[in-house]
């Protein structure tokens, strides 16, 4: 139920087209909050398993230790104006 809450018409675009988002697009659109490369996921999993405090802040701090900036600019930015225009009600 998160697609309707995305900015502009991105949610409708994604729902109707099945467009696949790359890491930068996920962060740009608000679908995700952090990018952790797949090679680092075992380390992240181990670090999360060792967290004594399961609060949102503690978990977010662990994730941020492994988070990286995805390579390249989000691709969906170049299409954003068209998406909002073409998928408007």
Short mmCIF file of C-alpha atoms in Angstrom, two decimals:
data_model
loop_
_atom_site.label_atom_id
_atom_site.label_comp_id
_atom_site.label_asym_id
_atom_site.label_seq_id
_atom_site.Cartn_x
_atom_site.Cartn_y
_atom_site.Cartn_z
CA UNK A 1 0.00 0.00 0.00
CA UNK A 2 2.96 2.33 -0.36
CA UNK A 3 2.65 3.08 -4.09
CA UNK A 4 -0.19 5.62 -3.78
CA UNK A 5 1.88 7.52 -1.23
CA UNK A 6 4.82 8.13 -3.57
CA UNK A 7 5.42 11.64 -4.85
CA UNK A 8 3.60 12.73 -7.99
CA UNK A 9 2.44 9.90 -10.22
CA UNK A 10 5.36 7.55 -9.58
CA UNK A 11 3.21 5.04 -7.70
CA UNK A 12 0.64 4.81 -10.47
CA UNK A 13 3.41 4.52 -13.07
CA UNK A 14 5.07 1.69 -11.18
CA UNK A 15 1.79 -0.14 -10.55
CA UNK A 16 0.62 0.01 -14.15
CA UNK A 17 3.90 -0.62 -15.93
CA UNK A 18 5.81 -2.94 -13.62
CA UNK A 19 8.88 -0.78 -14.25
CA UNK A 20 11.90 -2.06 -12.34
CA UNK A 21 13.71 0.45 -10.20
CA UNK A 22 17.46 0.46 -9.80
CA UNK A 23 19.09 1.36 -6.48
CA UNK A 24 19.24 5.10 -7.16
CA UNK A 25 15.62 5.13 -8.30
CA UNK A 26 14.52 3.30 -5.14
CA UNK A 27 16.10 5.96 -2.95
CA UNK A 28 14.93 8.87 -5.12
CA UNK A 29 11.33 7.67 -5.16
CA UNK A 30 11.19 6.96 -1.44
CA UNK A 31 10.55 3.24 -1.84
CA UNK A 32 13.72 2.54 0.15
CA UNK A 33 15.78 4.47 2.66
CA UNK A 34 19.22 2.89 2.30
CA UNK A 35 21.27 0.98 -0.28
CA UNK A 36 23.48 -1.85 0.89
CA UNK A 37 25.38 -3.72 -1.84
CA UNK A 38 24.51 -7.41 -2.01
CA UNK A 39 28.12 -8.37 -1.22
CA UNK A 40 27.74 -6.71 2.19
CA UNK A 41 24.39 -8.26 3.10
CA UNK A 42 25.89 -11.15 5.11
CA UNK A 43 27.83 -8.61 7.23
CA UNK A 44 24.69 -6.52 7.70
CA UNK A 45 22.68 -9.58 8.69
CA UNK A 46 25.29 -10.55 11.29
CA UNK A 47 25.40 -7.00 12.66
CA UNK A 48 21.61 -6.84 12.91
CA UNK A 49 21.50 -10.23 14.64
CA UNK A 50 23.85 -8.84 17.27
CA UNK A 51 21.75 -5.79 18.10
CA UNK A 52 20.45 -5.91 21.66
CA UNK A 53 18.24 -2.86 21.24
CA UNK A 54 15.70 -3.49 18.46
CA UNK A 55 14.48 0.12 18.41
CA UNK A 56 14.10 1.87 15.07
CA UNK A 57 17.04 4.14 15.89
CA UNK A 58 19.37 1.27 16.77
CA UNK A 59 18.46 -0.74 13.68
CA UNK A 60 18.76 2.32 11.43
CA UNK A 61 22.20 3.07 12.87
CA UNK A 62 23.40 -0.43 12.00
CA UNK A 63 22.00 -0.19 8.48
CA UNK A 64 23.63 3.20 7.95
CA UNK A 65 27.03 1.70 8.83
CA UNK A 66 26.72 -0.50 5.74
CA UNK A 67 24.81 1.87 3.46
CA UNK A 68 26.48 3.30 0.37
CA UNK A 69 25.56 5.78 -2.31
CA UNK A 70 24.53 3.92 -5.49
CA UNK A 71 26.58 4.57 -8.60
CA UNK A 72 25.13 7.02 -11.10
CA UNK A 73 22.15 9.30 -10.95
CA UNK A 74 18.65 7.88 -10.62
CA UNK A 75 17.41 7.10 -14.14
CA UNK A 76 13.80 7.90 -13.36
CA UNK A 77 14.59 11.60 -12.83
CA UNK A 78 14.88 12.13 -16.59
CA UNK A 79 11.40 10.65 -17.08
CA UNK A 80 9.74 12.25 -14.07
CA UNK A 81 7.99 15.13 -15.85
CA UNK A 82 6.63 12.78 -18.50
CA UNK A 83 5.47 10.28 -15.88
CA UNK A 84 3.63 12.94 -13.93
CA UNK A 85 2.04 14.35 -17.09
CA UNK A 86 1.11 11.06 -18.76
CA UNK A 87 -0.22 9.36 -15.66
CA UNK A 88 -2.23 12.34 -14.39
CA UNK A 89 -5.92 11.75 -13.79
#
